[in-house]
Coordinates of C-alpha atoms in Angstrom, one line a residue:
M17 CA 64.6 80.2 144.4
L18 CA 67.8 80.6 146.4
T19 CA 68.6 76.9 146.1
T20 CA 68.0 76.9 142.4
S21 CA 70.2 80.0 142.0
L22 CA 73.0 78.2 144.0
Y23 CA 72.7 75.2 141.6
F24 CA 73.2 77.4 138.6
I25 CA 76.1 79.2 140.3
V26 CA 77.9 76.0 141.1
F27 CA 76.9 73.7 138.3
G28 CA 76.1 76.2 135.6
G29 CA 79.1 78.4 136.4
A30 CA 81.8 76.0 137.4
I31 CA 80.9 72.9 135.2
G32 CA 79.2 74.8 132.5
S33 CA 82.3 76.9 131.7
R34 CA 84.1 73.6 131.0
M35 CA 81.3 71.7 129.4
Q36 CA 79.5 74.0 127.0
S37 CA 76.8 71.7 125.8
V38 CA 75.3 68.2 126.1
D39 CA 73.6 66.7 122.9
G40 CA 73.6 70.1 121.4
V41 CA 71.9 71.7 124.4
G42 CA 73.7 74.3 126.6
Y43 CA 74.7 72.8 129.9
G44 CA 72.8 75.4 131.9
S45 CA 69.6 74.6 130.1
F46 CA 70.3 70.9 130.1
I47 CA 70.2 70.7 133.9
V48 CA 66.9 72.5 134.3
P49 CA 64.7 69.4 133.9
G50 CA 67.0 67.5 136.3
L51 CA 66.7 70.3 138.9
I52 CA 63.0 70.3 138.7
M53 CA 62.9 66.5 139.0
L54 CA 65.2 66.5 141.9
S55 CA 62.9 68.9 143.8
L56 CA 59.8 67.2 142.6
L57 CA 60.8 63.7 143.9
T58 CA 62.2 64.8 147.2
Q59 CA 59.3 67.2 148.0
S60 CA 56.6 64.8 146.9
V61 CA 57.9 62.0 149.1
G62 CA 58.7 64.3 152.0
N63 CA 55.4 66.2 152.0
A64 CA 53.2 63.1 151.7
S65 CA 55.1 61.0 154.2
I66 CA 55.1 63.6 157.0
G67 CA 51.5 64.4 156.2
I68 CA 50.3 60.9 157.1
Y69 CA 52.9 60.0 159.7
F70 CA 52.2 63.0 162.0
P71 CA 48.6 61.9 162.7
K72 CA 49.9 58.5 163.5
F73 CA 52.5 60.0 165.8
T74 CA 50.0 62.1 167.7
G75 CA 47.2 59.5 167.7
T76 CA 44.7 61.6 165.7
I77 CA 44.8 59.0 162.9
F78 CA 42.0 57.1 164.7
E79 CA 39.7 60.0 164.6
L80 CA 40.3 60.2 160.8
L81 CA 39.8 56.5 160.3
S82 CA 36.5 56.6 162.3
A83 CA 35.2 59.7 160.4
P84 CA 32.7 59.3 157.5
V85 CA 35.5 59.6 155.0
S86 CA 36.3 57.0 152.4
A87 CA 39.8 55.7 151.9
M88 CA 39.9 57.2 148.4
E89 CA 39.0 60.7 149.8
M90 CA 41.6 60.3 152.5
V91 CA 44.3 59.4 150.0
L92 CA 43.1 62.1 147.6
G93 CA 43.4 64.7 150.4
Y94 CA 46.9 63.8 151.5
V95 CA 48.4 62.9 148.1
G96 CA 46.7 65.8 146.4
A97 CA 48.1 68.3 148.9
A98 CA 51.6 66.9 148.6
A99 CA 51.5 66.7 144.8
T100 CA 50.1 70.3 144.5
K101 CA 52.9 71.8 146.6
S102 CA 55.5 69.8 144.6
V103 CA 54.1 71.0 141.3
V104 CA 54.0 74.6 142.5
L105 CA 57.7 74.3 143.6
G106 CA 58.5 72.8 140.2
V107 CA 57.0 75.8 138.4
I108 CA 58.9 78.2 140.7
I109 CA 62.2 76.4 139.8
L110 CA 61.3 76.6 136.1
L111 CA 60.6 80.4 136.4
T112 CA 63.7 81.0 138.4
S113 CA 65.8 79.1 135.8
S114 CA 64.5 81.3 133.0
F115 CA 66.5 84.2 134.6
F116 CA 69.7 82.3 134.2
V117 CA 69.4 80.3 131.0
P118 CA 67.2 80.3 127.9
I119 CA 64.3 77.8 128.4
R120 CA 62.4 76.2 125.6
V121 CA 59.7 73.5 125.9
L122 CA 59.1 71.6 122.6
H123 CA 56.4 69.4 124.0
P124 CA 54.5 71.4 126.7
G125 CA 51.7 68.8 126.9
A126 CA 54.2 66.0 127.7
M127 CA 56.0 68.3 130.2
V128 CA 52.8 68.9 132.1
A129 CA 51.9 65.2 132.0
F130 CA 55.3 64.1 133.4
L131 CA 55.2 66.8 136.0
L132 CA 51.8 65.7 137.3
L133 CA 52.3 62.0 137.0
T134 CA 55.7 62.1 138.8
A135 CA 54.3 64.3 141.5
V136 CA 51.3 62.1 142.1
A137 CA 53.3 58.8 141.8
F138 CA 56.0 59.9 144.4
S139 CA 53.4 61.5 146.7
L140 CA 51.7 58.0 146.7
F141 CA 55.1 56.5 147.5
G142 CA 55.6 59.0 150.3
F143 CA 52.1 58.1 151.7
I144 CA 53.2 54.5 151.8
L145 CA 56.5 55.5 153.5
G146 CA 54.6 57.5 156.1
V147 CA 52.3 54.6 156.9
W148 CA 55.3 52.2 157.1
A149 CA 57.5 54.4 159.3
K150 CA 57.5 53.8 163.0
S151 CA 59.8 56.7 163.9
F152 CA 61.2 59.9 162.5
E153 CA 64.4 58.1 161.8
Q154 CA 62.7 55.6 159.5
L155 CA 60.7 58.4 157.9
N156 CA 64.0 60.1 156.9
F157 CA 65.9 56.9 156.0
V158 CA 64.4 56.3 152.6
P159 CA 64.5 59.9 151.2
M160 CA 68.1 60.5 152.5
L161 CA 69.6 57.1 151.5
L162 CA 67.5 56.1 148.5
I163 CA 65.6 58.9 146.8
T164 CA 68.3 61.6 146.8
P165 CA 71.2 59.3 145.7
L166 CA 69.0 57.7 142.9
T167 CA 68.1 61.2 141.7
F168 CA 71.7 62.4 141.5
L169 CA 72.7 59.2 139.8
G170 CA 69.7 59.2 137.5
G171 CA 71.1 61.7 135.0
S172 CA 69.8 64.9 136.6
F173 CA 73.0 66.7 135.8
Y174 CA 74.5 64.6 133.0
S175 CA 73.5 62.3 130.2
I176 CA 74.0 58.6 130.9
D177 CA 75.2 58.3 127.3
M178 CA 78.4 60.0 128.7
L179 CA 79.1 57.0 130.9
P180 CA 81.1 54.0 129.9
P181 CA 78.9 51.2 128.5
A182 CA 79.0 49.1 131.6
W183 CA 77.9 52.0 133.9
R184 CA 75.3 53.0 131.4
T185 CA 73.8 49.5 131.6
V186 CA 73.8 49.7 135.4
S187 CA 72.1 53.1 135.2
L188 CA 69.2 51.7 133.3
F189 CA 68.2 49.8 136.4
N190 CA 67.6 53.1 138.2
P191 CA 63.9 54.1 137.7
V192 CA 64.7 57.8 138.2
V193 CA 66.6 57.7 134.8
Y194 CA 63.3 57.1 133.0
L195 CA 61.6 59.9 134.8
V196 CA 64.4 62.4 134.2
S197 CA 64.8 61.3 130.6
G198 CA 61.1 61.6 129.7
F199 CA 60.9 65.0 131.4
R200 CA 64.0 66.2 129.5
W201 CA 62.6 64.9 126.3
S202 CA 59.6 67.2 126.7
F203 CA 61.9 70.2 126.8
F204 CA 64.5 69.4 124.1
G205 CA 63.1 66.4 122.2
K206 CA 66.0 64.3 123.3
G207 CA 66.3 61.7 126.1
D208 CA 68.5 58.9 127.3
V209 CA 65.7 56.3 126.7
D210 CA 62.7 56.1 124.5
I211 CA 59.8 58.4 125.6
A212 CA 57.3 55.5 125.5
V213 CA 59.4 53.5 127.9
S214 CA 59.8 56.5 130.2
L215 CA 56.0 57.0 130.2
G216 CA 55.4 53.3 130.8
V217 CA 57.8 53.2 133.8
T218 CA 56.1 56.3 135.3
L219 CA 52.6 54.9 134.9
G220 CA 53.7 51.4 136.1
F221 CA 55.2 52.9 139.3
L222 CA 52.0 54.9 139.9
V223 CA 49.8 51.8 139.5
A224 CA 52.0 49.8 141.8
C225 CA 51.8 52.5 144.5
L226 CA 48.0 52.6 144.1
A227 CA 47.8 48.8 144.5
V228 CA 49.9 48.9 147.7
I229 CA 47.8 51.7 149.2
A230 CA 44.6 49.7 148.4
W231 CA 46.0 46.7 150.2
I232 CA 47.0 48.9 153.2
F233 CA 43.5 50.2 153.7
K234 CA 42.0 46.7 153.1
S235 CA 44.2 45.1 155.7
G236 CA 44.7 48.0 158.0
W237 CA 48.4 47.4 158.1
R238 CA 50.0 49.9 160.5
L239 CA 46.9 52.0 160.4
K240 CA 44.5 50.2 162.7
N241 CA 46.9 48.3 164.9

């Protein structure tokens, strides 16, 4: 709640006083979906990665692997816990934002769908990251140097339509753009890219993460050796 309030004081107060609206939406309201996505991505990756990495670090992962628990149940437990916490934090940010700016959700079903899909997809990615990491430095490398920059450059606090044509084209190679755009569309009915494309990219990323995790358990890569 404090972090969200600081964002509104800095971005909503300083920038919002100079840029009143974006695509007909007040700037304070415009950044709400971006704030939620920023927290959702970082928390999902962080929670899931540390959740599976710590048992590896302490050696208790072998007890888990030898227990009568299937790989699906193991992934469901770690990913479900991380995604649940991320969704709860997203809801808290949404409620906190309502004290600063008017919030309207034109497509609540789409909002819930993007919220859940994004939380699960990036929790799966965090699980993969936790399995891959051999140290705490590696564990923090991807979120700090990849996830956070991509989120800030993915239109969380601006519309990519405001960029010059060349930079807008470059931005389209950032997968976070599609997540933020789809989530923002569910609020205001407007997005930087088509909603079907946003949904397709989100589902594609989720399926890709599931395929990688299935291979990890099949091969035992960095789990059993």
